[in-house]
């Protein structure tokens, strides 16, 4: 799924706008805190994952809307300079009962840092238009 | 929890960087799509919720990290100009077993649009430092 480098300026800019907690925006406070420095907002980490997912999966298929995600977990701190790479593991594919031209993919996605540690995981649901609508099953 | 107006320029700028699907960044394609126009990335909606939550709750308490969220649901489209307001309903408060000075709040949060429709809901877990650490229970 490709990778992305966490940019120091973007990390603070994002947090100033959306998540202005000291641990994300106040270098001195963060230095004295549990992580010894600034860490990324979990929502920036999620947004960076989304960009990888859009570039590598959604914009290469006929993606429809997503109803949401389950089990979004922030497992380890993310810092400026971290190289995050994505992993996407399909759990199940569900054909729509209402529209056979659509299906839902349920998948576990993970972001790993350069040390191979999982920093974020989530279970995503995404609806897609199928490549070719299956014919209805023969009425036997 | 206060409210926020979805800004048209910010909506597209956020999506160009983090969620460049046609429905979020391409006005013509979006016009022809299922919502008849551009809609916000669900991750922007989540980030706007976070800002309300930080201003009204987290930065007014001694918030610690969040391990994640459950059941993040995007229920209705969000458009530029929408006025989103937040609702936060505590489901349970759990004292830490390892550190009585900490606790976890599990809560259902919702964002509503001006018509009172819930556009996003999630179940959040947030760890807090307690106002005063409880003494250990008397050894009887």
Coordinates of C-alpha atoms in Angstrom, one line a residue:
Chain A
X1 CA 0.0 0.0 0.0
X2 CA 3.0 2.4 -0.3
X3 CA 4.4 4.5 2.4
X4 CA 4.4 8.1 3.7
X5 CA 6.9 10.1 5.8
X6 CA 5.3 12.1 8.7
X7 CA 6.2 15.7 8.1
X8 CA 7.0 17.8 11.2
X9 CA 5.3 21.0 10.1
X10 CA 2.2 19.2 8.8
X11 CA 2.0 17.3 12.0
X12 CA 1.8 20.4 14.1
X13 CA -0.4 22.3 11.6
X14 CA -3.0 19.5 11.5
X15 CA -3.1 19.4 15.3
X16 CA -3.4 23.1 15.7
X17 CA -6.5 23.0 13.6
X18 CA -8.1 19.8 14.7
X19 CA -6.5 18.4 17.8
X20 CA -4.7 21.1 19.8
X21 CA -3.8 19.1 22.8
X22 CA -0.4 20.0 24.3
X23 CA 1.1 16.6 23.4
X24 CA 0.5 17.4 19.7
X25 CA 1.2 21.2 19.6
X26 CA 3.3 22.3 22.5
X27 CA 6.9 21.1 22.1
X28 CA 8.0 22.0 25.6
X29 CA 5.0 20.4 27.3
X30 CA 5.4 17.3 25.1
X31 CA 9.1 17.0 25.9
X32 CA 8.2 16.8 29.6
X33 CA 5.3 14.4 28.9
X34 CA 5.2 10.6 28.7
X35 CA 6.6 10.4 25.1
X36 CA 9.5 12.8 25.5
X37 CA 8.4 14.9 22.5
X38 CA 5.5 15.8 20.2
X39 CA 3.5 13.0 18.8
X40 CA 1.0 13.0 15.9
X41 CA -2.7 13.4 16.4
X42 CA -4.3 10.0 15.9
X43 CA -6.6 11.6 13.4
X44 CA -3.6 12.7 11.3
X45 CA -2.4 9.1 11.4
X46 CA -5.8 8.0 10.2
X47 CA -5.8 10.6 7.5
X48 CA -2.4 9.6 6.3
X49 CA -3.6 6.0 6.1
X50 CA -6.6 7.1 4.1
X51 CA -4.4 8.8 1.5
X52 CA -2.4 5.6 1.0
X53 CA -5.7 3.6 0.8
X54 CA -7.2 6.0 -1.7
X55 CA -4.2 6.1 -4.0
X56 CA -3.6 2.3 -4.0
X57 CA -7.1 0.9 -3.6
X58 CA -10.1 3.2 -3.8
X59 CA -9.1 5.3 -6.8
X60 CA -8.1 2.2 -8.7
X61 CA -11.5 0.6 -8.3
X62 CA -15.1 1.7 -8.4
X63 CA -15.4 2.7 -4.8
X64 CA -18.7 3.7 -3.3
X65 CA -19.2 5.3 0.1
X66 CA -17.9 3.7 3.4
X67 CA -20.4 3.3 6.2
X68 CA -17.7 3.6 8.8
X69 CA -14.9 1.8 10.5
X70 CA -14.7 -0.5 13.5
X71 CA -11.9 -0.9 16.1
X72 CA -9.7 2.1 15.3
X73 CA -6.7 1.6 17.6
X74 CA -3.8 3.9 18.1
X75 CA -1.2 1.4 19.4
X76 CA 2.1 3.3 19.4
X77 CA 3.1 7.0 19.2
X78 CA 3.8 8.4 15.7
X79 CA 6.5 11.1 15.4
X80 CA 7.8 13.4 12.8
X81 CA 10.1 11.6 10.4
X82 CA 8.5 8.2 10.9
X83 CA 8.0 6.3 7.7
X84 CA 4.6 4.7 7.8
X85 CA 3.6 1.9 5.5
X86 CA 0.2 0.3 5.0
X87 CA -1.1 -3.2 5.1
X88 CA -4.6 -4.3 4.0
X89 CA -5.9 -7.7 4.7
X90 CA -9.4 -8.6 3.4
X91 CA -11.5 -10.3 6.1
X92 CA -14.7 -10.9 4.1
X93 CA -16.5 -9.9 0.9
X94 CA -20.3 -9.5 1.2
X95 CA -22.5 -9.3 -1.8
X96 CA -25.2 -6.7 -1.4
X97 CA -28.7 -8.3 -0.9
X98 CA -30.3 -5.3 -2.4
X99 CA -28.1 -4.7 -5.4
X100 CA -26.0 -7.6 -6.9
X101 CA -23.8 -5.0 -8.7
X102 CA -22.4 -3.9 -5.3
X103 CA -20.5 -5.6 -2.6
X104 CA -18.9 -4.7 0.7
X105 CA -15.3 -5.5 1.7
X106 CA -14.5 -5.8 5.3
X107 CA -10.8 -5.6 5.9
X108 CA -8.2 -5.2 8.6
X109 CA -5.8 -2.3 7.8
X110 CA -2.6 -1.5 9.6
X111 CA 0.0 1.2 9.5
X112 CA 3.5 0.2 10.5
X113 CA 6.5 2.4 11.4
X114 CA 10.0 1.9 10.1
X115 CA 10.8 -0.5 12.9
X116 CA 8.0 -2.8 11.7
X117 CA 5.8 -1.9 14.7
X118 CA 2.0 -1.5 14.1
X119 CA 1.2 2.1 15.1
X120 CA -2.5 2.0 14.1
X121 CA -5.0 -0.7 13.1
X122 CA -8.6 -0.5 12.1
X123 CA -11.3 -2.7 10.6
X124 CA -12.7 -0.9 7.6
X125 CA -15.9 -1.5 5.6
X126 CA -16.0 -0.2 2.0
X127 CA -18.6 -0.6 -0.6
X128 CA -17.6 -1.2 -4.2
X129 CA -19.3 -1.6 -7.5
X130 CA -18.4 -5.0 -8.7
X131 CA -16.4 -5.5 -11.9
X132 CA -19.3 -7.3 -13.5
X133 CA -22.6 -7.9 -11.9
X134 CA -23.1 -11.5 -11.3
X135 CA -26.1 -13.1 -13.0
X136 CA -28.8 -14.2 -10.6
X137 CA -28.4 -17.8 -9.5
X138 CA -30.3 -20.2 -11.8
X139 CA -33.7 -21.0 -10.5
X140 CA -33.5 -24.7 -10.1
Chain B
X1 CA -20.1 20.6 22.9
X2 CA -20.3 23.7 20.7
X3 CA -20.7 23.8 16.9
X4 CA -18.6 24.3 13.8
X5 CA -19.5 25.4 10.2
X6 CA -18.1 23.2 7.4
X7 CA -16.0 25.5 5.2
X8 CA -16.1 24.8 1.5
X9 CA -12.4 25.6 0.8
X10 CA -11.2 23.6 3.8
X11 CA -13.4 20.7 2.8
X12 CA -11.8 20.4 -0.6
X13 CA -8.3 21.2 0.7
X14 CA -8.4 18.5 3.3
X15 CA -9.7 16.0 0.8
X16 CA -7.0 16.9 -1.8
X17 CA -4.4 16.0 0.8
X18 CA -5.9 13.1 2.6
X19 CA -8.9 11.7 0.7
X20 CA -8.8 12.6 -3.0
X21 CA -11.8 10.6 -4.1
X22 CA -13.9 12.3 -6.9
X23 CA -16.9 12.7 -4.5
X24 CA -14.7 14.9 -2.3
X25 CA -12.6 16.9 -4.7
X26 CA -14.2 16.9 -8.2
X27 CA -17.2 19.1 -8.3
X28 CA -18.4 18.0 -11.7
X29 CA -18.1 14.3 -10.9
X30 CA -19.7 14.8 -7.5
X31 CA -22.6 16.7 -9.1
X32 CA -23.3 13.6 -11.3
X33 CA -22.9 11.3 -8.3
X34 CA -25.3 9.9 -5.7
X35 CA -25.3 13.1 -3.5
X36 CA -25.6 15.7 -6.2
X37 CA -22.5 17.5 -5.1
X38 CA -19.3 17.5 -3.1
X39 CA -19.4 15.9 0.3
X40 CA -16.9 16.1 3.1
X41 CA -14.4 13.3 3.7
X42 CA -15.5 11.3 6.7
X43 CA -12.1 11.9 8.2
X44 CA -12.6 15.7 8.0
X45 CA -15.9 15.2 9.8
X46 CA -14.1 13.1 12.4
X47 CA -11.4 15.8 12.7
X48 CA -14.0 18.6 13.2
X49 CA -15.6 16.5 15.9
X50 CA -12.2 16.1 17.5
X51 CA -11.7 19.9 17.6
X52 CA -15.0 20.4 19.4
X53 CA -14.1 17.6 21.8
X54 CA -10.7 19.0 22.6
X55 CA -12.0 22.5 23.2
X56 CA -14.9 21.5 25.3
X57 CA -13.7 18.4 27.1
X58 CA -10.1 17.3 26.7
X59 CA -8.3 20.6 27.2
X60 CA -10.5 21.4 30.2
X61 CA -9.5 18.2 32.0
X62 CA -6.3 16.2 32.5
X63 CA -6.6 14.1 29.4
X64 CA -4.2 11.3 28.7
X65 CA -3.9 9.4 25.5
X66 CA -6.8 7.6 23.8
X67 CA -6.4 4.0 22.9
X68 CA -8.8 4.3 20.0
X69 CA -12.4 4.5 19.0
X70 CA -15.1 1.9 18.3
X71 CA -17.9 2.0 15.8
X72 CA -17.1 5.1 13.8
X73 CA -20.1 5.5 11.6
X74 CA -20.7 8.0 8.8
X75 CA -24.4 8.1 8.6
X76 CA -25.3 11.0 6.4
X77 CA -23.5 13.2 3.9
X78 CA -21.8 16.4 5.2
X79 CA -21.7 19.4 2.9
X80 CA -20.1 22.8 2.9
X81 CA -22.1 25.2 5.0
X82 CA -23.5 22.5 7.3
X83 CA -23.5 23.6 10.9
X84 CA -22.3 20.6 13.0
X85 CA -22.9 20.3 16.7
X86 CA -21.6 17.7 19.1
X87 CA -23.2 15.5 21.7
X88 CA -21.3 13.4 24.2
X89 CA -23.0 10.8 26.3
X90 CA -20.9 8.9 28.9
X91 CA -21.5 5.1 28.7
X92 CA -19.2 4.0 31.5
X93 CA -16.3 5.1 33.7
X94 CA -13.6 2.5 34.4
X95 CA -11.0 3.0 37.1
X96 CA -7.6 1.8 36.0
X97 CA -6.5 -1.4 37.8
X98 CA -2.9 -0.6 37.4
X99 CA -3.1 3.1 38.5
X100 CA -5.9 4.4 40.7
X101 CA -5.1 7.9 39.7
X102 CA -6.3 7.1 36.2
X103 CA -9.6 6.2 34.7
X104 CA -11.1 5.5 31.3
X105 CA -14.3 7.1 30.0
X106 CA -16.2 5.2 27.4
X107 CA -18.7 7.5 25.6
X108 CA -21.0 7.7 22.6
X109 CA -20.3 10.9 20.7
X110 CA -22.5 12.2 17.9
X111 CA -22.3 15.1 15.4
X112 CA -25.6 16.5 14.2
X113 CA -26.3 18.8 11.3
X114 CA -28.6 21.8 11.4
X115 CA -31.6 19.7 10.7
X116 CA -30.9 17.6 13.8
X117 CA -29.9 14.6 11.9
X118 CA -26.9 12.6 13.2
X119 CA -24.2 12.6 10.5
X120 CA -21.6 10.7 12.4
X121 CA -21.4 8.7 15.6
X122 CA -18.6 6.9 17.4
X123 CA -17.9 5.3 20.6
X124 CA -14.7 6.8 22.1
X125 CA -12.4 5.7 24.8
X126 CA -10.4 8.3 26.6
X127 CA -8.1 8.0 29.6
X128 CA -8.0 10.8 32.1
X129 CA -6.1 11.6 35.2
X130 CA -8.6 11.7 38.0
X131 CA -9.2 14.9 39.9
X132 CA -7.9 13.3 43.1
X133 CA -6.5 9.9 43.4
X134 CA -8.7 7.7 45.5
X135 CA -7.1 6.2 48.5
X136 CA -6.6 2.4 48.3
X137 CA -9.6 0.6 49.9
X138 CA -9.0 -0.2 53.6
X139 CA -7.6 -3.6 54.1
X140 CA -10.3 -5.2 56.3

